[in-house]
Short mmCIF file of C-alpha atoms in Angstrom, two decimals:
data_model
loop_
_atom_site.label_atom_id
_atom_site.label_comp_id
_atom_site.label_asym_id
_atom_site.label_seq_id
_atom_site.Cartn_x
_atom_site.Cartn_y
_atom_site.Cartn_z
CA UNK A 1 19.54 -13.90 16.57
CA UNK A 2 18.61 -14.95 20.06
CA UNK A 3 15.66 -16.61 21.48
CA UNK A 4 14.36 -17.74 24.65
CA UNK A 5 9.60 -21.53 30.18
CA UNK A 6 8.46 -24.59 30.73
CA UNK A 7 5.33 -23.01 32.85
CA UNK A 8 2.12 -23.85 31.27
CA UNK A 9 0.76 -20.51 32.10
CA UNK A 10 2.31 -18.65 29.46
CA UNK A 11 2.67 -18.60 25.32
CA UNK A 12 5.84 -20.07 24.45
CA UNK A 13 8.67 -20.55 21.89
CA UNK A 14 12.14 -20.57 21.28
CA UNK A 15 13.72 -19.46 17.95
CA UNK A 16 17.16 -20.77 16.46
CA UNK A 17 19.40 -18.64 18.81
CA UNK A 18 18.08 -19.56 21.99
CA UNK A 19 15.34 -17.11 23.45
CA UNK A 20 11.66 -18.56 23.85
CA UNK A 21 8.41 -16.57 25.31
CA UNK A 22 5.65 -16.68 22.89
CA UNK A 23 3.25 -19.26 21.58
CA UNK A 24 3.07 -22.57 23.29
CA UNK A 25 6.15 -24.94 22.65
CA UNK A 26 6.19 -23.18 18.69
CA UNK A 27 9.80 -23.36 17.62
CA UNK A 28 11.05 -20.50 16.08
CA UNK A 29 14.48 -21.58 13.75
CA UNK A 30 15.89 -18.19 13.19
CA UNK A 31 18.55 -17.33 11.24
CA UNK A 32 19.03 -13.68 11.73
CA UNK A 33 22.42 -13.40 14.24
CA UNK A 34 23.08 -11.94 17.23
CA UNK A 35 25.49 -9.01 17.20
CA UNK A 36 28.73 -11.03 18.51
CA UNK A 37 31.23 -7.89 17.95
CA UNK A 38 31.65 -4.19 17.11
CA UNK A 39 31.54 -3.16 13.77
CA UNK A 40 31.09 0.47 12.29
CA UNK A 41 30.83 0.89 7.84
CA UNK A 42 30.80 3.88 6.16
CA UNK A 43 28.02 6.25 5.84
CA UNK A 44 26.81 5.14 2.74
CA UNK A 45 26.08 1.38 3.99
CA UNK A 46 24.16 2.30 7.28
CA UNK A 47 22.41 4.45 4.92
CA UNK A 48 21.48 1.22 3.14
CA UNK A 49 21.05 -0.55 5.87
CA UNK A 50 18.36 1.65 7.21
CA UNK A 51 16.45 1.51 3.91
CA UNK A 52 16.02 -2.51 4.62
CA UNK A 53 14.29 -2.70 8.08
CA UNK A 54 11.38 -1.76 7.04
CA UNK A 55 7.58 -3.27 6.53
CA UNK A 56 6.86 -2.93 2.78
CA UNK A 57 3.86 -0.27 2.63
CA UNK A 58 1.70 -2.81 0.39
CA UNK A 59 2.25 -5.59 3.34
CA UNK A 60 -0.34 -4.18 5.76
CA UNK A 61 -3.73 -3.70 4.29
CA UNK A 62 -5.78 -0.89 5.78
CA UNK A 63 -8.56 -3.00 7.44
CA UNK A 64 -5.71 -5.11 8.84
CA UNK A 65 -4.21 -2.21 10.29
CA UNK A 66 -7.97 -0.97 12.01
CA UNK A 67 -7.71 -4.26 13.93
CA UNK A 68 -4.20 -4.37 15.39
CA UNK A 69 -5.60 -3.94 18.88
CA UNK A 70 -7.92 -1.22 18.34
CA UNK A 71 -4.64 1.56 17.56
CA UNK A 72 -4.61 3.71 14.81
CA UNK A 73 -0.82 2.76 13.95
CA UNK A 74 0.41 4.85 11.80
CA UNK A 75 3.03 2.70 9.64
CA UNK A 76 4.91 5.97 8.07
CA UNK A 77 5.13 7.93 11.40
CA UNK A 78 8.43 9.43 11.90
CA UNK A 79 10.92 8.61 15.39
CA UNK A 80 9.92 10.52 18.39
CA UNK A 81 12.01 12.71 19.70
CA UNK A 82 13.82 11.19 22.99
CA UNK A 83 12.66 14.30 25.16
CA UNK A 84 8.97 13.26 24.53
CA UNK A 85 9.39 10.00 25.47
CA UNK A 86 8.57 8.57 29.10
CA UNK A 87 10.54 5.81 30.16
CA UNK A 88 12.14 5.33 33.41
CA UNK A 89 15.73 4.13 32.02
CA UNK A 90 17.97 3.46 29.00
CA UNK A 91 21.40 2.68 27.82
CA UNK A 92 23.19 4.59 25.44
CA UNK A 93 25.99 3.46 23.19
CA UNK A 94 27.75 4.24 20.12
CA UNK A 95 24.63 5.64 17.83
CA UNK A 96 21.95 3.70 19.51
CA UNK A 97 19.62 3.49 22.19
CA UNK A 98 18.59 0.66 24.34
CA UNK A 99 15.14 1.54 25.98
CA UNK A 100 11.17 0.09 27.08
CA UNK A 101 9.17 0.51 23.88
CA UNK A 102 6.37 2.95 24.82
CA UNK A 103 4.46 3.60 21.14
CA UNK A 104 2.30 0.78 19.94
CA UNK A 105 4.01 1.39 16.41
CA UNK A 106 7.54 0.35 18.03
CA UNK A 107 5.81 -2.70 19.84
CA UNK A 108 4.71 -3.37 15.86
CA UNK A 109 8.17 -2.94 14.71
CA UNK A 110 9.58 -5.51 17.48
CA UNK A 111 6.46 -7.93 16.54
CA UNK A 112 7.64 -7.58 12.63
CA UNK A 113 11.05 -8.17 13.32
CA UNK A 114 10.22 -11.21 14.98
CA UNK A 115 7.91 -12.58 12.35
CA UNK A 116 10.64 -11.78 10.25
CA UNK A 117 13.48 -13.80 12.22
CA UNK A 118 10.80 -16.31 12.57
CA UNK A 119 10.73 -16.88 8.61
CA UNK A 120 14.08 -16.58 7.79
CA UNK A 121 14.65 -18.44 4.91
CA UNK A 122 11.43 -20.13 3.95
CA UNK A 123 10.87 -21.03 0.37
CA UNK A 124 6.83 -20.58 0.97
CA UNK A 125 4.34 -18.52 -1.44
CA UNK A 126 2.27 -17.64 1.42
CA UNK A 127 5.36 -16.41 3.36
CA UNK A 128 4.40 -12.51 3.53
CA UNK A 129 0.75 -13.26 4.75
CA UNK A 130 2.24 -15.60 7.52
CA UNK A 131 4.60 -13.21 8.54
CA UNK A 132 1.79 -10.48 8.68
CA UNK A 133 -0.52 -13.01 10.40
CA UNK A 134 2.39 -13.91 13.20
CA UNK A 135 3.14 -10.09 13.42
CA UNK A 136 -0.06 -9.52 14.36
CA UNK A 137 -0.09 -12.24 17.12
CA UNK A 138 2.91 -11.39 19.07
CA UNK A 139 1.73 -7.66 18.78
CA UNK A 140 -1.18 -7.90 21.01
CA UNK A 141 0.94 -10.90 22.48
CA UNK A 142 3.71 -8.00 23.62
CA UNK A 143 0.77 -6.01 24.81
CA UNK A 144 -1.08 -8.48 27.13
CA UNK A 145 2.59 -9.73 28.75
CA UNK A 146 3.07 -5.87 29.73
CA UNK A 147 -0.10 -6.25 32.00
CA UNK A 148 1.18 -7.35 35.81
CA UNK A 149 0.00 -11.28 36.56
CA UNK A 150 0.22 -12.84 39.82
CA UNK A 151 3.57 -10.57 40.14
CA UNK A 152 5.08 -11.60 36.82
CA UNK A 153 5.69 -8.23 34.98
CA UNK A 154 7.24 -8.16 31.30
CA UNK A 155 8.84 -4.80 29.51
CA UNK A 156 9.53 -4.97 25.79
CA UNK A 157 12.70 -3.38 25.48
CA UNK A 158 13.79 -2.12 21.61
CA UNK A 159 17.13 -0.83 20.62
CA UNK A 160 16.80 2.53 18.30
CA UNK A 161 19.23 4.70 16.56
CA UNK A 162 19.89 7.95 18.18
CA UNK A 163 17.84 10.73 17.11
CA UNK A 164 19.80 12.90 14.11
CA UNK A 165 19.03 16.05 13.41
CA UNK A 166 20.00 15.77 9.56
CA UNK A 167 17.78 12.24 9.21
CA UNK A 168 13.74 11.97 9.53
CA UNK A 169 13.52 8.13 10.24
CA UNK A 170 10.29 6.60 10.77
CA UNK A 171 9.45 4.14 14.03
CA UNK A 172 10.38 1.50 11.51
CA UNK A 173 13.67 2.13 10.25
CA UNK A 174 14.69 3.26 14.11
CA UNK A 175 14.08 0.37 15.89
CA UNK A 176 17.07 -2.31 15.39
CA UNK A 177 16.89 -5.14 18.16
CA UNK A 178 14.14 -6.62 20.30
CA UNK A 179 13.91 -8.36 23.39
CA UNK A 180 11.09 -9.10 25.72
CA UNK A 181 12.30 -9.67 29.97
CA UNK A 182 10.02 -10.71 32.08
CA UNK A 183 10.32 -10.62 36.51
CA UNK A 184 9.11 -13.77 37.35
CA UNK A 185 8.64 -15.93 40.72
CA UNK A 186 9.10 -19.48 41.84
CA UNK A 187 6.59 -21.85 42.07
CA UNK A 188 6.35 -23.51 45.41
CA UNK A 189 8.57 -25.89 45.79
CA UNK A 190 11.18 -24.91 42.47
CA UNK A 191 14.85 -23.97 42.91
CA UNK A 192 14.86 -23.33 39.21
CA UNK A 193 12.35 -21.95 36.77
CA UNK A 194 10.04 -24.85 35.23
CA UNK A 195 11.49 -27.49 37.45
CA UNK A 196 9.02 -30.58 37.63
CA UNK A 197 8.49 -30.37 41.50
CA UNK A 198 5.86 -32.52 42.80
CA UNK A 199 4.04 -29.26 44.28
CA UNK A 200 0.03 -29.39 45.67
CA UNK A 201 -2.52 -29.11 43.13
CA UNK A 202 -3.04 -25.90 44.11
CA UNK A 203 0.20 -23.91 44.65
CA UNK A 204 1.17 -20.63 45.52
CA UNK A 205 3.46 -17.86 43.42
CA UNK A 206 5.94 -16.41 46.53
CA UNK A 207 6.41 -12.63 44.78
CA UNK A 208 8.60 -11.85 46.69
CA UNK A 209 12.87 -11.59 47.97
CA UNK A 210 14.94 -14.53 46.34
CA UNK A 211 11.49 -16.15 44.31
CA UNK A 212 12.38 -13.49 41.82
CA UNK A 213 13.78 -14.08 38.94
CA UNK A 214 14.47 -12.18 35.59
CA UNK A 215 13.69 -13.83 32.53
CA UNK A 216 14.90 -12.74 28.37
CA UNK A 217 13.13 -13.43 25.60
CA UNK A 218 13.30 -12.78 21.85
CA UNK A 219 16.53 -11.59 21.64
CA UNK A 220 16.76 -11.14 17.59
CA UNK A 221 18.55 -8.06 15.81
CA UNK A 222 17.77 -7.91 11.85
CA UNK A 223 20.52 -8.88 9.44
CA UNK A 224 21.39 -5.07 8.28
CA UNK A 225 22.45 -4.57 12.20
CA UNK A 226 24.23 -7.22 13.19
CA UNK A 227 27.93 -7.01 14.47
CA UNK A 228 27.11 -3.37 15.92
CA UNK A 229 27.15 -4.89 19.87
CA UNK A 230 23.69 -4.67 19.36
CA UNK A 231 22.46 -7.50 20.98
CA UNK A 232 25.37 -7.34 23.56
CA UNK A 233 24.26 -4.18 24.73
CA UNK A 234 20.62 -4.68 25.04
CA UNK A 235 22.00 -7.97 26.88
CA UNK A 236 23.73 -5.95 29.14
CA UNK A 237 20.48 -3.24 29.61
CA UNK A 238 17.94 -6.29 30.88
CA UNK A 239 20.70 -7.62 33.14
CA UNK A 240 20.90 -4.02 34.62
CA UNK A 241 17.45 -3.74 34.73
CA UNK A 242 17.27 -6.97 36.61
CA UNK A 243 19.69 -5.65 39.36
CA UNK A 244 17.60 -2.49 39.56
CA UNK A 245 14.90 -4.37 41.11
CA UNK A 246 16.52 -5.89 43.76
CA UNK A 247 16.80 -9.41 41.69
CA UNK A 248 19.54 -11.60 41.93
CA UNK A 249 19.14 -13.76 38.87
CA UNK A 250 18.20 -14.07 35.27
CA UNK A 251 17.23 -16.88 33.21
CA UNK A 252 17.21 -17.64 29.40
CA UNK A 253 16.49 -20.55 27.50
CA UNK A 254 19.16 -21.63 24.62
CA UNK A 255 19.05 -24.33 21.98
CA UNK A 256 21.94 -27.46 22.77
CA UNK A 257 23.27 -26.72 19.28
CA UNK A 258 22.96 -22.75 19.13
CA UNK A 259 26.82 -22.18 19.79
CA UNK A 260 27.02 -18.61 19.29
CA UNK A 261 24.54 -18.17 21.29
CA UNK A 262 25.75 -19.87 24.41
CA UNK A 263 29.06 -18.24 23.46
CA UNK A 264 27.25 -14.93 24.24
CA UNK A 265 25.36 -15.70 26.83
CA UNK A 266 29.19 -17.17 28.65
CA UNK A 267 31.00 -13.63 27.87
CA UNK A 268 27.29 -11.82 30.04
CA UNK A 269 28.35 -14.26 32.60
CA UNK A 270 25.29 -16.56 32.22
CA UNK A 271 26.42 -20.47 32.92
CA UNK A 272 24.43 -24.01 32.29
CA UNK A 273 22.07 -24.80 35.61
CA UNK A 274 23.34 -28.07 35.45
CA UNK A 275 20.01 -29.58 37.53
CA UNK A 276 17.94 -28.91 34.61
CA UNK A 277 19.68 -30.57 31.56
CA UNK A 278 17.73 -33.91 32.36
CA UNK A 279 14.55 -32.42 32.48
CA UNK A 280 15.52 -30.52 28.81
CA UNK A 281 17.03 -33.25 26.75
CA UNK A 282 13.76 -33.62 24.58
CA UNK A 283 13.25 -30.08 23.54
CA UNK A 284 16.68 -29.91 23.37
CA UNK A 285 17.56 -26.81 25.32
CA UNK A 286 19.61 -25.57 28.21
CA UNK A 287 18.89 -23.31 30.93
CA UNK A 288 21.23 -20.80 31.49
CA UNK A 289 21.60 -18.64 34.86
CA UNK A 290 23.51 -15.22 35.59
CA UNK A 291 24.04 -13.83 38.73
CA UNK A 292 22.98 -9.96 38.14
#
């Protein structure tokens, strides 16, 4: 599981594996793991494993459903077909699909998953209504960052198994990974994203040539996909996404004691800016740069 800035302006947190972009300086301790290799089981266990990434049905009342941003999500509606889908690019590899959500059920799915990775482990009795409450958050939280600000533009990008024509899977049981990346700019007077710059009270965004920057997010595949490449490959779709635009970096956040992480990160060909440790020591963090 991966997580992932030190601007005010947004909602922020990081969760155990390194990513942070979500409600402001929250820390999100997750334990669900990244997808560090390839691994492929027999029928029968995928077959189990898409029976557990799923939202039990007596989770989500039906009033709490009404006000999930005013959509009339639909919690048993089945995968849509590729062909009806508009999205400008994806990656394809193995049995999955790395892609921009486009449904608001799929933007629920990667909001669950998070809540999920976000309460890993937690011996609480009010653990299923805080994971509904947080799921709710970060789902109109996914839908407000997809709105343009001040040139800062953020795609939720989900990673789904590939449509079969034996298998009806819902929206739920398709989507397997999560990640939110953002195209950022430079504040006046920054070299490096949330460097403490003594910059006028009133400074200006420059949205433009080498101010851009991409940013990940809350990188976090569920336990039942892990060591699929999963989180390699949707990795690997944001940095090409990145270079797409005409960007020549990307950014991520990762924890100072979240080795796999950072060993991931090293094999994308992200490395430590080392001009930010100082300023990171007390949340513990590093900054980590690749050059798309």
């Amino acid at each position: 599981m991966l997580t992932v800035s030190l601007h005010k302006p947004e909602f922020l947190s990081f969760s155990h594996y390194g990513f942070r972009d979500l409600h402001k300086f929250s820390r999100i301790p997750s334990s669900w793991t990244i997808a560090m290799s390839n691994y492929s089981g027999s029928s029968e266990t995928r077959k189990k494993e898409e029976l557990s990434i799923q939202v039990p049905p007596t989770s989500i009342s039906s009033s709490e459903t009404q006000r999930l941003a005013g959509a009339d999500l639909r919690f048993d509606r089945l995968q849509v077909p590729e062909k009806e889908l508009m999205h400008d690019r994806k990656f394809e590899f193995g049995q999955f699909v790395a892609r921009e959500a486009v449904i608001d059920e799929e933007y629920w799915t990667a909001a669950w998953l998070r809540a999920e990775s976000h309460w890993e482990g937690r011996n609480d009795r009010y653990v299923d209504n805080h994971k509904r409450k947080f799921a709710e958050q970060e789902f109109h939280a996914i839908k407000r960052r997809r709105t343009s600000l001040h040139g800062q533009k953020c795609r939720c990008i989900i990673m789904v198994r590939k449509e079969d024509k034996h298998v009806k899977r819902t929206v739920l049981k398709g989507v397997v990974g999560t990640l939110d990346l953002s195209v950022r700019c430079l504040l006046h007077g920054e070299t490096f994203p949330g460097e403490r710059v003594k910059a006028p009270l009133f400074c200006s965004i420059h949205g433009t040539g080498p101010n851009r920057y991409g940013y990940v997010a809350n990188l976090c595949v569920p336990k039942s996909a892990r060591r699929q490449g999963i989180a390699t490959n949707m990795l690997h779709f944001a940095i090409e996404l990145v270079k797409s635009n005409g960007i020549e970096h990307a950014y991520v956040h990762v924890h100072r004691n979240n080795t796999p992480a950072q060993k991931l990160y090293e094999k994308m060909g992200f490395e430590i800016v080392e001009a930010a440790s100082s300023q990171l020591v007390e949340e513990q963090t590093y900054l980590l740069c690749c050059k798309a």
